[in-house]
Amino acid sequence: LYAIVDTCQLRRSAVPIAMTYVDRLLSNPLTYDQRSSALANILQDRNMYQLIVMTCLYTAVKLHEQQIISPELLSRLSLGRYSIQDIEAAELAVLTLLGWKVSGPTALDFVDHILAMNDDDASSSSMDESATRDTIAILARMQAELSVADQSLVSVPYSTVAVACIRNAMDEINYPSSASDLQRLSSVMNVGTFSSEVDDVCAHLKQMTRDSANGAVLSRLSSELVCTVPSSKVPKKPTLKREISSPTSVSRLSVSTDRM
């Protein structure tokens, strides 16, 4: 999914949003109702699962981006396995099962908003301090993106995952003000920054980053995010949505049923 949004030059935050839709679908008992749900066999049918993941990304982009991935493009990405009608029918099924509630925050959103609370302090800080905060934002966002691929974190509140990402980022660079900042964060977020739950998530995320395969992912993400400003800090201009039907290099993409 990240390959698709990168190729289409969309924000990577669309992927966590799409995966929240997938996770909510899989945890909804109504999804498996043979009498009323068109997705009842999603866990047994690999093709159906792939279709739903692609459709959730299509829906997330449509709702949260200024550009739209066309159903024609998704059909091409699936190498013709799914028709335009399949994608549009799947979208209606997804929206119905989600109760049309499709604007909930993700761990990445929490990371951006938590770090944005320090904007006032950052505006009066030195250049070195500002660069340090930018590094924390990059590292925290990378871990938030990695968390999307781990099913064991599905049941963990997104705010808890975000706090763990920020705490790990501060630890990674030995941030000198981490103790005071985390204490203030704990009081504002009503999340114990040093609770056993956050400790567990921190350890889990660190293990993910140490994994050899994810290490390669982190290296790639680092190069892509190093100049990226968190989306919450970028004012959106009211523009008409543009449909993406044939991005460059689309022929090199293939859709996988992995979580990312």
Short mmCIF file of C-alpha atoms in Angstrom, two decimals:
data_model
loop_
_atom_site.label_atom_id
_atom_site.label_comp_id
_atom_site.label_asym_id
_atom_site.label_seq_id
_atom_site.Cartn_x
_atom_site.Cartn_y
_atom_site.Cartn_z
CA LEU A 1 0.00 0.00 0.00
CA TYR A 2 2.83 2.40 0.77
CA ALA A 3 4.23 1.70 -2.71
CA ILE A 4 0.90 2.71 -4.23
CA VAL A 5 0.59 6.01 -2.36
CA ASP A 6 4.26 6.84 -3.01
CA THR A 7 3.85 6.23 -6.73
CA CYS A 8 0.67 8.30 -6.83
CA GLN A 9 2.40 11.04 -4.79
CA LEU A 10 -0.16 10.88 -2.03
CA ARG A 11 0.42 11.35 1.69
CA ARG A 12 1.48 8.16 3.46
CA SER A 13 -1.07 8.85 6.20
CA ALA A 14 -3.68 7.36 3.85
CA VAL A 15 -2.33 3.86 4.58
CA PRO A 16 -2.92 3.90 8.37
CA ILE A 17 -6.41 5.28 7.75
CA ALA A 18 -7.14 2.47 5.29
CA MET A 19 -5.87 -0.17 7.72
CA THR A 20 -8.10 1.16 10.52
CA TYR A 21 -11.03 0.42 8.20
CA VAL A 22 -9.70 -3.11 7.62
CA ASP A 23 -9.13 -3.74 11.33
CA ARG A 24 -12.60 -2.47 12.24
CA LEU A 25 -14.17 -4.68 9.58
CA LEU A 26 -12.35 -7.78 10.80
CA SER A 27 -13.36 -7.08 14.40
CA ASN A 28 -17.03 -6.46 13.55
CA PRO A 29 -19.21 -9.58 14.08
CA LEU A 30 -21.63 -8.34 11.43
CA THR A 31 -18.90 -8.78 8.81
CA TYR A 32 -19.21 -12.56 9.16
CA ASP A 33 -23.02 -12.73 9.05
CA GLN A 34 -23.74 -15.08 6.13
CA ARG A 35 -27.27 -13.72 5.75
CA SER A 36 -26.55 -9.99 5.53
CA SER A 37 -22.86 -9.45 4.73
CA ALA A 38 -21.24 -9.75 1.32
CA LEU A 39 -17.89 -10.08 3.12
CA ALA A 40 -18.76 -13.07 5.29
CA ASN A 41 -15.95 -15.21 3.83
CA ILE A 42 -13.24 -12.57 3.96
CA LEU A 43 -10.96 -14.60 6.23
CA GLN A 44 -11.24 -17.70 4.02
CA ASP A 45 -11.05 -15.95 0.65
CA ARG A 46 -7.64 -14.41 -0.07
CA ASN A 47 -8.91 -12.60 -3.17
CA MET A 48 -11.76 -11.02 -1.21
CA TYR A 49 -9.36 -9.86 1.50
CA GLN A 50 -7.10 -8.28 -1.10
CA LEU A 51 -10.05 -6.56 -2.74
CA ILE A 52 -11.20 -5.13 0.60
CA VAL A 53 -7.74 -3.82 1.48
CA MET A 54 -7.46 -2.10 -1.90
CA THR A 55 -10.97 -0.71 -1.55
CA CYS A 56 -10.23 0.66 1.93
CA LEU A 57 -7.22 2.51 0.53
CA TYR A 58 -9.36 3.81 -2.34
CA THR A 59 -11.94 5.08 0.16
CA ALA A 60 -9.36 6.63 2.51
CA VAL A 61 -7.75 8.53 -0.35
CA LYS A 62 -11.12 9.70 -1.65
CA LEU A 63 -12.08 11.11 1.77
CA HIS A 64 -8.79 12.52 3.02
CA GLU A 65 -6.76 13.54 -0.03
CA GLN A 66 -7.09 16.25 -2.63
CA GLN A 67 -6.46 13.66 -5.33
CA ILE A 68 -8.49 10.54 -6.03
CA ILE A 69 -7.30 7.12 -7.13
CA SER A 70 -9.63 6.05 -9.91
CA PRO A 71 -11.32 2.62 -9.82
CA GLU A 72 -9.76 2.04 -13.24
CA LEU A 73 -6.29 2.39 -11.74
CA LEU A 74 -7.06 -0.06 -8.94
CA SER A 75 -8.38 -2.53 -11.49
CA ARG A 76 -5.12 -2.19 -13.41
CA LEU A 77 -3.06 -2.63 -10.24
CA SER A 78 -4.88 -5.89 -9.61
CA LEU A 79 -3.92 -6.98 -13.14
CA GLY A 80 -7.58 -7.16 -14.03
CA ARG A 81 -8.52 -9.51 -11.20
CA TYR A 82 -11.09 -7.01 -9.93
CA SER A 83 -13.37 -4.98 -12.15
CA ILE A 84 -14.51 -1.41 -11.56
CA GLN A 85 -17.88 -2.82 -10.53
CA ASP A 86 -16.20 -5.14 -7.99
CA ILE A 87 -14.38 -2.21 -6.39
CA GLU A 88 -17.45 0.02 -6.23
CA ALA A 89 -19.59 -2.78 -4.78
CA ALA A 90 -16.90 -3.54 -2.20
CA GLU A 91 -16.75 0.11 -1.22
CA LEU A 92 -20.48 0.19 -0.50
CA ALA A 93 -20.20 -3.00 1.57
CA VAL A 94 -17.28 -1.55 3.55
CA LEU A 95 -19.02 1.75 4.24
CA THR A 96 -22.21 -0.03 5.31
CA LEU A 97 -20.39 -2.29 7.78
CA LEU A 98 -18.43 0.68 9.15
CA GLY A 99 -21.66 2.59 9.65
CA TRP A 100 -20.21 5.33 7.44
CA LYS A 101 -17.89 6.29 10.32
CA VAL A 102 -14.67 6.83 8.42
CA SER A 103 -12.94 9.83 10.00
CA GLY A 104 -11.46 8.41 13.19
CA PRO A 105 -7.88 9.31 14.20
CA THR A 106 -4.92 6.96 13.68
CA ALA A 107 -1.69 6.54 15.66
CA LEU A 108 0.01 8.75 13.09
CA ASP A 109 -2.60 11.47 13.67
CA PHE A 110 -2.00 11.29 17.42
CA VAL A 111 1.77 11.57 16.89
CA ASP A 112 1.31 14.71 14.78
CA HIS A 113 -1.14 16.35 17.18
CA ILE A 114 0.87 15.50 20.29
CA LEU A 115 4.04 16.95 18.80
CA ALA A 116 2.11 19.99 17.57
CA MET A 117 1.32 20.84 21.18
CA ASN A 118 4.97 21.83 21.53
CA ASP A 119 4.83 24.28 18.63
CA ASP A 120 4.81 27.33 20.89
CA ASP A 121 7.93 26.18 22.67
CA ALA A 122 9.63 25.27 19.40
CA SER A 123 8.98 28.70 17.90
CA SER A 124 11.17 30.36 20.54
CA SER A 125 13.85 27.66 20.71
CA SER A 126 17.27 27.61 19.09
CA MET A 127 17.91 26.20 15.64
CA ASP A 128 19.56 23.12 17.15
CA GLU A 129 16.55 22.51 19.39
CA SER A 130 14.21 22.88 16.42
CA ALA A 131 16.26 20.37 14.42
CA THR A 132 16.12 17.95 17.35
CA ARG A 133 12.35 18.19 17.52
CA ASP A 134 12.15 17.58 13.78
CA THR A 135 14.25 14.45 14.23
CA ILE A 136 11.92 13.24 16.98
CA ALA A 137 8.96 13.81 14.68
CA ILE A 138 10.60 11.83 11.86
CA LEU A 139 11.52 8.88 14.10
CA ALA A 140 8.11 8.84 15.80
CA ARG A 141 6.27 8.94 12.48
CA MET A 142 8.39 6.10 11.11
CA GLN A 143 7.46 3.87 14.04
CA ALA A 144 3.80 4.86 13.73
CA GLU A 145 3.91 3.75 10.09
CA LEU A 146 5.55 0.45 11.04
CA SER A 147 2.89 -0.21 13.68
CA VAL A 148 0.28 -0.46 10.93
CA ALA A 149 1.81 -3.76 9.79
CA ASP A 150 1.55 -5.51 13.17
CA GLN A 151 -1.69 -7.25 14.06
CA SER A 152 -0.72 -7.56 17.74
CA LEU A 153 -1.18 -3.78 18.09
CA VAL A 154 -4.71 -3.74 16.68
CA SER A 155 -6.31 -3.81 20.13
CA VAL A 156 -4.00 -1.13 21.58
CA PRO A 157 -5.44 2.42 21.66
CA TYR A 158 -3.89 4.60 18.99
CA SER A 159 -3.02 7.25 21.57
CA THR A 160 -0.98 4.66 23.48
CA VAL A 161 0.86 3.60 20.33
CA ALA A 162 1.59 7.26 19.55
CA VAL A 163 2.99 7.93 23.02
CA ALA A 164 5.22 4.85 22.69
CA CYS A 165 6.47 6.05 19.29
CA ILE A 166 7.37 9.47 20.69
CA ARG A 167 9.01 7.99 23.77
CA ASN A 168 11.12 5.65 21.64
CA ALA A 169 12.11 8.53 19.37
CA MET A 170 13.27 10.59 22.34
CA ASP A 171 15.19 7.63 23.75
CA GLU A 172 16.83 7.00 20.38
CA ILE A 173 18.52 10.41 20.31
CA ASN A 174 18.95 10.74 24.10
CA TYR A 175 16.75 13.80 24.14
CA PRO A 176 17.74 15.72 27.32
CA SER A 177 14.25 17.11 28.03
CA SER A 178 12.46 13.82 27.49
CA ALA A 179 11.53 13.29 31.15
CA SER A 180 9.85 16.69 31.55
CA ASP A 181 8.21 16.55 28.13
CA LEU A 182 6.85 13.07 28.73
CA GLN A 183 5.55 14.07 32.13
CA ARG A 184 3.69 17.01 30.59
CA LEU A 185 2.43 14.72 27.85
CA SER A 186 1.10 12.30 30.46
CA SER A 187 -0.94 15.01 32.15
CA VAL A 188 -2.35 16.37 28.89
CA MET A 189 -3.15 13.03 27.24
CA ASN A 190 -4.25 11.18 30.37
CA VAL A 191 -1.96 8.36 29.23
CA GLY A 192 0.70 7.01 31.56
CA THR A 193 3.83 7.53 29.50
CA PHE A 194 5.71 5.06 31.70
CA SER A 195 2.84 2.64 32.30
CA SER A 196 3.30 -1.09 31.74
CA GLU A 197 1.12 -0.91 28.63
CA VAL A 198 3.27 1.81 27.05
CA ASP A 199 6.41 -0.07 28.14
CA ASP A 200 5.19 -3.17 26.29
CA VAL A 201 4.40 -1.22 23.11
CA CYS A 202 7.78 0.55 23.27
CA ALA A 203 9.60 -2.76 23.54
CA HIS A 204 7.54 -4.24 20.72
CA LEU A 205 8.22 -1.32 18.38
CA LYS A 206 11.92 -1.42 19.17
CA GLN A 207 11.98 -5.09 18.31
CA MET A 208 10.28 -4.34 15.00
CA THR A 209 12.94 -1.77 14.13
CA ARG A 210 15.69 -4.22 15.01
CA ASP A 211 14.27 -6.83 12.70
CA SER A 212 16.39 -7.09 9.58
CA ALA A 213 13.49 -6.77 7.12
CA ASN A 214 11.98 -3.79 8.92
CA GLY A 215 15.42 -2.26 9.19
CA ALA A 216 15.42 -1.96 5.42
CA VAL A 217 11.95 -0.40 5.58
CA LEU A 218 13.14 2.10 8.19
CA SER A 219 16.08 3.08 6.03
CA ARG A 220 13.75 3.76 3.11
CA LEU A 221 11.24 5.62 5.26
CA SER A 222 13.99 7.74 6.77
CA SER A 223 15.17 8.98 3.38
CA GLU A 224 11.59 9.75 2.33
CA LEU A 225 10.50 11.46 5.54
CA VAL A 226 13.60 13.46 6.38
CA CYS A 227 12.22 16.51 4.54
CA THR A 228 8.57 15.81 5.28
CA VAL A 229 6.57 18.23 7.39
CA PRO A 230 3.86 16.49 9.48
CA SER A 231 0.57 16.78 7.66
CA SER A 232 -1.12 18.45 10.65
CA LYS A 233 1.22 21.45 10.21
CA VAL A 234 0.49 21.95 6.54
CA PRO A 235 -2.55 24.16 5.86
CA LYS A 236 -4.84 22.65 3.29
CA LYS A 237 -5.94 24.80 0.39
CA PRO A 238 -9.50 24.30 -0.80
CA THR A 239 -8.97 22.80 -4.25
CA LEU A 240 -10.95 20.50 -6.46
CA LYS A 241 -10.04 16.84 -6.18
CA ARG A 242 -8.05 15.48 -9.12
CA GLU A 243 -8.46 11.89 -10.23
CA ILE A 244 -5.33 9.80 -10.63
CA SER A 245 -5.77 7.31 -13.44
CA SER A 246 -2.27 6.66 -14.76
CA PRO A 247 0.64 7.65 -12.48
CA THR A 248 4.18 7.10 -13.69
CA SER A 249 5.76 3.71 -12.97
CA VAL A 250 2.38 2.16 -12.26
CA SER A 251 3.30 -0.86 -14.34
CA ARG A 252 6.00 -1.77 -11.83
CA LEU A 253 3.54 -2.01 -8.96
CA SER A 254 1.86 -5.18 -7.81
CA VAL A 255 -0.63 -5.47 -4.98
CA SER A 256 0.13 -7.84 -2.12
CA THR A 257 -2.22 -9.18 0.53
CA ASP A 258 0.29 -8.30 3.27
CA ARG A 259 -0.84 -5.62 5.73
CA MET A 260 1.48 -3.05 4.16
#
